[in-house]
mmCIF file of C-alpha atoms and ligand atoms in Angstrom:
data_model
loop_
_atom_site.group_PDB
_atom_site.id
_atom_site.type_symbol
_atom_site.label_atom_id
_atom_site.label_comp_id
_atom_site.label_asym_id
_atom_site.label_seq_id
_atom_site.Cartn_x
_atom_site.Cartn_y
_atom_site.Cartn_z
ATOM 1 C CA MET A 236 16.904 41.507 -26.101
ATOM 2 C CA LYS A 237 19.172 39.831 -28.408
ATOM 3 C CA GLY A 238 17.737 37.816 -31.257
ATOM 4 C CA ILE A 239 19.486 35.345 -33.778
ATOM 5 C CA ILE A 240 18.298 32.999 -36.841
ATOM 6 C CA VAL A 241 19.793 29.902 -37.529
ATOM 7 C CA TYR A 242 18.837 28.063 -40.778
ATOM 8 C CA LYS A 243 19.736 25.422 -42.830
ATOM 9 C CA GLY A 244 17.997 24.270 -46.177
ATOM 10 C CA LYS A 245 19.090 22.801 -49.387
ATOM 11 C CA TYR A 246 17.782 24.462 -52.254
ATOM 12 C CA GLY A 247 17.050 27.770 -51.195
ATOM 13 C CA ALA A 248 13.610 28.001 -49.659
ATOM 14 C CA THR A 249 14.465 27.802 -45.974
ATOM 15 C CA ARG A 250 17.183 30.407 -46.616
ATOM 16 C CA GLN A 251 14.743 32.443 -48.526
ATOM 17 C CA TYR A 252 11.994 32.321 -45.433
ATOM 18 C CA ALA A 253 15.496 33.021 -42.944
ATOM 19 C CA THR A 254 16.042 36.110 -45.191
ATOM 20 C CA TRP A 255 12.607 37.296 -44.974
ATOM 21 C CA ILE A 256 12.257 36.974 -41.403
ATOM 22 C CA GLY A 257 16.149 38.627 -40.698
ATOM 23 C CA GLU A 258 14.929 41.517 -42.872
ATOM 24 C CA ALA A 259 11.869 42.439 -41.022
ATOM 25 C CA LEU A 260 13.388 41.713 -37.617
ATOM 26 C CA ASN A 261 16.668 43.274 -38.580
ATOM 27 C CA TRP A 262 18.518 40.345 -36.628
ATOM 28 C CA PRO A 263 21.492 38.321 -38.053
ATOM 29 C CA LEU A 264 21.304 35.447 -39.860
ATOM 30 C CA PHE A 265 23.772 31.949 -39.620
ATOM 31 C CA THR A 266 24.049 28.636 -40.877
ATOM 32 C CA PRO A 267 25.200 26.215 -38.421
ATOM 33 C CA GLU A 268 28.983 26.205 -39.485
ATOM 34 C CA GLN A 269 28.667 30.151 -39.306
ATOM 35 C CA LEU A 270 27.343 30.534 -35.655
ATOM 36 C CA LEU A 271 30.074 30.945 -32.909
ATOM 37 C CA ASN A 272 29.071 28.975 -29.517
ATOM 38 C CA GLN A 273 29.552 32.427 -27.895
ATOM 39 C CA THR A 274 26.738 33.900 -30.452
ATOM 40 C CA LEU A 275 24.475 31.401 -29.368
ATOM 41 C CA ASP A 276 25.131 31.666 -25.604
ATOM 42 C CA ASP A 277 24.287 35.491 -25.963
ATOM 43 C CA ALA A 278 20.995 34.942 -27.454
ATOM 44 C CA ASP A 279 17.953 35.236 -25.765
ATOM 45 C CA VAL A 280 15.654 34.229 -28.705
ATOM 46 C CA VAL A 281 16.360 32.004 -31.294
ATOM 47 C CA ILE A 282 14.719 31.583 -34.485
ATOM 48 C CA VAL A 283 15.830 28.032 -35.889
ATOM 49 C CA GLY A 284 14.400 26.734 -39.595
ATOM 50 C CA GLY A 285 15.152 24.104 -41.403
ATOM 51 C CA SER A 286 13.671 21.839 -44.436
ATOM 52 C CA VAL A 287 12.204 18.304 -44.615
ATOM 53 C CA TYR A 288 13.996 15.432 -46.511
ATOM 54 C CA ALA A 289 12.335 11.973 -45.878
ATOM 55 C CA GLY A 290 10.913 13.411 -42.714
ATOM 56 C CA GLN A 291 13.853 14.551 -41.343
ATOM 57 C CA LEU A 292 14.798 18.242 -40.455
ATOM 58 C CA THR A 293 17.973 19.472 -41.733
ATOM 59 C CA LEU A 294 18.559 20.708 -38.586
ATOM 60 C CA HIS A 295 17.657 17.652 -36.317
ATOM 61 C CA ASP A 296 21.170 17.058 -35.475
ATOM 62 C CA TRP A 297 21.715 20.392 -34.514
ATOM 63 C CA LEU A 298 18.846 20.891 -32.225
ATOM 64 C CA LYS A 299 20.043 17.684 -30.592
ATOM 65 C CA LYS A 300 23.617 18.817 -29.808
ATOM 66 C CA HIS A 301 22.386 22.321 -28.752
ATOM 67 C CA ALA A 302 19.325 21.210 -26.597
ATOM 68 C CA HIS A 303 20.943 22.278 -23.447
ATOM 69 C CA GLN A 304 21.865 25.566 -24.420
ATOM 70 C CA LEU A 305 18.503 26.398 -26.130
ATOM 71 C CA LEU A 306 16.616 25.124 -22.900
ATOM 72 C CA ARG A 307 17.470 28.647 -21.301
ATOM 73 C CA LYS A 308 15.882 30.549 -24.446
ATOM 74 C CA LYS A 309 12.883 31.264 -26.089
ATOM 75 C CA VAL A 310 12.877 29.194 -29.378
ATOM 76 C CA PHE A 311 11.032 29.611 -32.184
ATOM 77 C CA LEU A 312 11.299 26.875 -34.851
ATOM 78 C CA PHE A 313 9.942 26.921 -38.659
ATOM 79 C CA ILE A 314 9.881 23.756 -40.514
ATOM 80 C CA VAL A 315 9.654 24.403 -44.566
ATOM 81 C CA CYS A 316 8.455 21.300 -46.174
ATOM 82 C CA ALA A 317 5.700 20.221 -48.688
ATOM 83 C CA THR A 318 3.114 18.938 -46.600
ATOM 84 C CA PRO A 319 -0.030 21.146 -46.731
ATOM 85 C CA ALA A 320 -1.437 22.798 -43.406
ATOM 86 C CA ASP A 321 -4.664 20.631 -43.810
ATOM 87 C CA LYS A 322 -2.405 17.565 -42.906
ATOM 88 C CA LYS A 323 -1.918 18.221 -39.457
ATOM 89 C CA ASP A 324 -1.222 14.780 -38.148
ATOM 90 C CA VAL A 325 1.607 14.294 -40.838
ATOM 91 C CA LEU A 326 3.222 17.704 -39.597
ATOM 92 C CA GLU A 327 2.859 16.956 -35.981
ATOM 93 C CA GLN A 328 4.632 14.012 -36.429
ATOM 94 C CA ILE A 329 7.568 15.839 -38.172
ATOM 95 C CA ALA A 330 7.867 18.020 -35.450
ATOM 96 C CA LYS A 331 7.928 15.270 -32.615
ATOM 97 C CA HIS A 332 10.271 12.910 -34.419
ATOM 98 C CA ASN A 333 12.845 16.149 -35.033
ATOM 99 C CA ILE A 334 12.367 18.254 -31.505
ATOM 100 C CA PRO A 335 14.475 16.674 -29.099
ATOM 101 C CA ALA A 336 12.714 15.668 -25.904
ATOM 102 C CA LEU A 337 14.123 17.982 -23.864
ATOM 103 C CA LEU A 338 12.725 20.984 -26.133
ATOM 104 C CA GLN A 339 9.217 19.408 -27.057
ATOM 105 C CA ASP A 340 7.235 21.556 -24.700
ATOM 106 C CA LEU A 341 9.215 24.700 -25.287
ATOM 107 C CA VAL A 342 9.179 25.317 -29.010
ATOM 108 C CA THR A 343 6.781 27.099 -31.034
ATOM 109 C CA VAL A 344 6.824 25.260 -34.014
ATOM 110 C CA PHE A 345 5.515 26.863 -37.390
ATOM 111 C CA TYR A 346 5.103 25.097 -41.021
ATOM 112 C CA PHE A 347 5.785 26.772 -43.958
ATOM 113 C CA ARG A 348 5.350 25.427 -47.244
ATOM 114 C CA GLY A 349 8.384 25.354 -49.338
ATOM 115 C CA ARG A 350 9.332 24.891 -52.829
ATOM 116 C CA LEU A 351 10.457 21.794 -55.068
ATOM 117 C CA VAL A 352 12.021 22.416 -58.576
ATOM 118 C CA ILE A 353 12.560 18.876 -59.891
ATOM 119 C CA ASN A 354 15.284 20.123 -62.481
ATOM 120 C CA ASP A 355 17.377 21.356 -59.701
ATOM 121 C CA LEU A 356 17.242 18.453 -57.441
ATOM 122 C CA SER A 357 20.505 16.315 -57.157
ATOM 123 C CA TRP A 358 19.973 12.573 -58.710
ATOM 124 C CA LEU A 359 19.538 10.922 -55.513
ATOM 125 C CA HIS A 360 16.817 13.400 -54.486
ATOM 126 C CA LYS A 361 15.572 12.852 -58.096
ATOM 127 C CA LEU A 362 15.306 9.186 -57.573
ATOM 128 C CA MET A 363 14.046 9.446 -54.184
ATOM 129 C CA LEU A 364 11.144 11.281 -55.136
ATOM 130 C CA LYS A 365 10.909 8.786 -58.385
ATOM 131 C CA LEU A 366 10.499 5.883 -55.751
ATOM 132 C CA ALA A 367 8.391 7.739 -53.494
ATOM 133 C CA SER A 368 5.989 8.847 -55.940
ATOM 134 C CA ARG A 369 5.554 4.926 -57.020
ATOM 135 C CA THR A 370 4.191 4.269 -53.468
ATOM 136 C CA THR A 371 2.075 7.081 -52.521
ATOM 137 C CA ASN A 372 -1.934 6.860 -52.910
ATOM 138 C CA ASP A 373 -1.978 10.800 -52.253
ATOM 139 C CA ALA A 374 -2.507 12.183 -55.661
ATOM 140 C CA ASP A 375 -1.670 15.662 -55.110
ATOM 141 C CA GLU A 376 1.345 14.382 -53.068
ATOM 142 C CA LYS A 377 2.356 12.318 -56.337
ATOM 143 C CA GLU A 378 1.920 15.702 -58.555
ATOM 144 C CA ARG A 379 4.257 17.335 -56.482
ATOM 145 C CA MET A 380 6.801 14.765 -56.392
ATOM 146 C CA VAL A 381 6.420 14.185 -60.391
ATOM 147 C CA HIS A 382 6.396 17.754 -61.398
ATOM 148 C CA GLY A 383 7.504 19.797 -58.028
ATOM 149 C CA PHE A 384 5.541 22.625 -56.725
ATOM 150 C CA ASP A 385 6.037 26.457 -55.482
ATOM 151 C CA ALA A 386 4.175 27.597 -52.510
ATOM 152 C CA MET A 387 6.789 30.366 -51.059
ATOM 153 C CA ASN A 388 4.734 33.329 -49.534
ATOM 154 C CA LYS A 389 6.231 36.085 -47.563
ATOM 155 C CA ASP A 390 3.184 36.416 -45.893
ATOM 156 C CA ASN A 391 3.607 33.229 -44.198
ATOM 157 C CA ILE A 392 6.012 34.290 -41.986
ATOM 158 C CA LEU A 393 3.489 37.007 -40.509
ATOM 159 C CA PRO A 394 2.239 34.786 -37.454
ATOM 160 C CA LEU A 395 5.809 33.859 -36.486
ATOM 161 C CA LEU A 396 7.030 38.046 -36.736
ATOM 162 C CA GLN A 397 3.797 38.701 -34.357
ATOM 163 C CA LEU A 398 4.732 36.105 -31.508
ATOM 164 C CA VAL A 399 8.008 37.360 -31.649
ATOM 165 C CA ASN A 400 6.859 41.042 -31.305
ATOM 166 C CA ASP A 401 4.441 40.021 -28.515
ATOM 167 C CA VAL A 402 7.606 38.285 -26.917
ATOM 168 C CA GLN A 403 9.879 41.371 -27.408
ATOM 169 C CA THR A 404 7.059 43.808 -26.050
ATOM 170 C CA SER A 405 6.556 41.740 -22.950
ATOM 171 C CA SER A 406 9.995 41.436 -22.040
ATOM 172 C CA PHE A 407 10.110 45.173 -22.505
ATOM 173 C CA ASN A 408 7.382 45.896 -20.470
ATOM 174 C CA LYS A 409 9.052 43.292 -17.604
ATOM 175 C CA VAL A 410 11.998 45.452 -17.842
ATOM 176 C CA ALA A 411 10.368 48.837 -17.448
ATOM 177 C CA GLY A 412 8.085 47.173 -14.980
ATOM 178 C CA ARG A 413 11.098 46.458 -12.479
ATOM 179 C CA LYS A 414 12.882 49.823 -13.300
ATOM 180 C CA MET A 415 9.394 51.262 -11.960
ATOM 181 C CA TRP A 416 9.693 49.595 -8.839
ATOM 182 C CA ALA A 417 13.563 50.037 -8.270
ATOM 183 C CA ASP A 418 13.050 53.975 -9.005
HETATM 184 C C1 FMN B 745 14.012 14.100 -51.781
HETATM 185 C C2 FMN B 745 13.445 14.900 -51.205
HETATM 186 C C3 FMN B 745 12.639 14.257 -50.133
HETATM 187 C C4 FMN B 745 11.587 15.403 -49.397
HETATM 188 N N1 FMN B 745 10.565 14.875 -48.074
HETATM 189 C C5 FMN B 745 9.895 15.535 -47.611
HETATM 190 C C6 FMN B 745 9.677 15.054 -46.597
HETATM 191 O O1 FMN B 745 9.335 13.930 -46.020
HETATM 192 N N2 FMN B 745 8.088 15.881 -45.925
HETATM 193 C C7 FMN B 745 7.774 17.168 -46.897
HETATM 194 O O2 FMN B 745 6.675 17.474 -46.346
HETATM 195 N N3 FMN B 745 8.598 17.630 -47.572
HETATM 196 C C8 FMN B 745 9.311 16.841 -48.239
HETATM 197 N N4 FMN B 745 10.361 17.310 -49.169
HETATM 198 C C9 FMN B 745 10.198 18.729 -49.802
HETATM 199 C C10 FMN B 745 10.927 19.434 -49.185
HETATM 200 O O3 FMN B 745 10.983 19.817 -47.822
HETATM 201 C C11 FMN B 745 10.576 21.190 -49.542
HETATM 202 O O4 FMN B 745 10.739 21.329 -51.187
HETATM 203 C C12 FMN B 745 11.385 22.363 -49.322
HETATM 204 O O5 FMN B 745 10.678 23.559 -49.598
HETATM 205 C C13 FMN B 745 12.656 22.109 -48.957
HETATM 206 O O6 FMN B 745 13.442 23.597 -48.754
HETATM 207 P P1 FMN B 745 14.989 23.841 -49.129
HETATM 208 O O7 FMN B 745 15.393 24.303 -50.671
HETATM 209 O O8 FMN B 745 15.375 24.924 -47.874
HETATM 210 O O9 FMN B 745 15.919 22.242 -48.465
HETATM 211 C C14 FMN B 745 11.308 16.465 -49.514
HETATM 212 C C15 FMN B 745 12.029 16.918 -50.980
HETATM 213 C C16 FMN B 745 12.839 16.288 -51.375
HETATM 214 C C17 FMN B 745 13.460 16.592 -52.692
#
């Protein structure tokens, strides 16, 4: 079973999660620009990772473009963002808005909290956060938008790794079972 990781972020949080996952599974990592169509075609399992900017996933367009190719594969999507796990409805909206209709029921989604270092941001992103911080009524969200946050944690990837291992084991058992019958 061949597995690959495709990721796209802006300031390093998504890349860090993709790197941790790649190291744990020993799978190769690609940005969309690096990924050859043939490599995607040859993969059985694809882990896709992107971060969220104003509700939009960095890989929104890539998912749409490759929806038909992904249809025939096992796809895991990890979404890196600021929204905490207890805001389930907000997170589900992000997934619904960014996963193409064709893949909605087929993709297994994980949410990882990322990191925001205000000083590292482009002027446009600083401005976007400044304006958004004036309109939110959520005090925690305002605090994150003004001062940033860091919720990077390697343990966040464990449930994803567990599920990928389950898929690998079950596909191995299927092959082993088929072989037994053939013998
Ligand atoms: C301008 C801006 C807009 C953002 N919009 C959202 C958002 O709509 N929802 C959210 O949960 N996080 C939002 N975030 C937080 C990022 O998704 C988070 O910082 C993430 O870790 C960035 O990952 P990256 O460095 O891999 O791009 C935003 C951050 C910035 C700078």
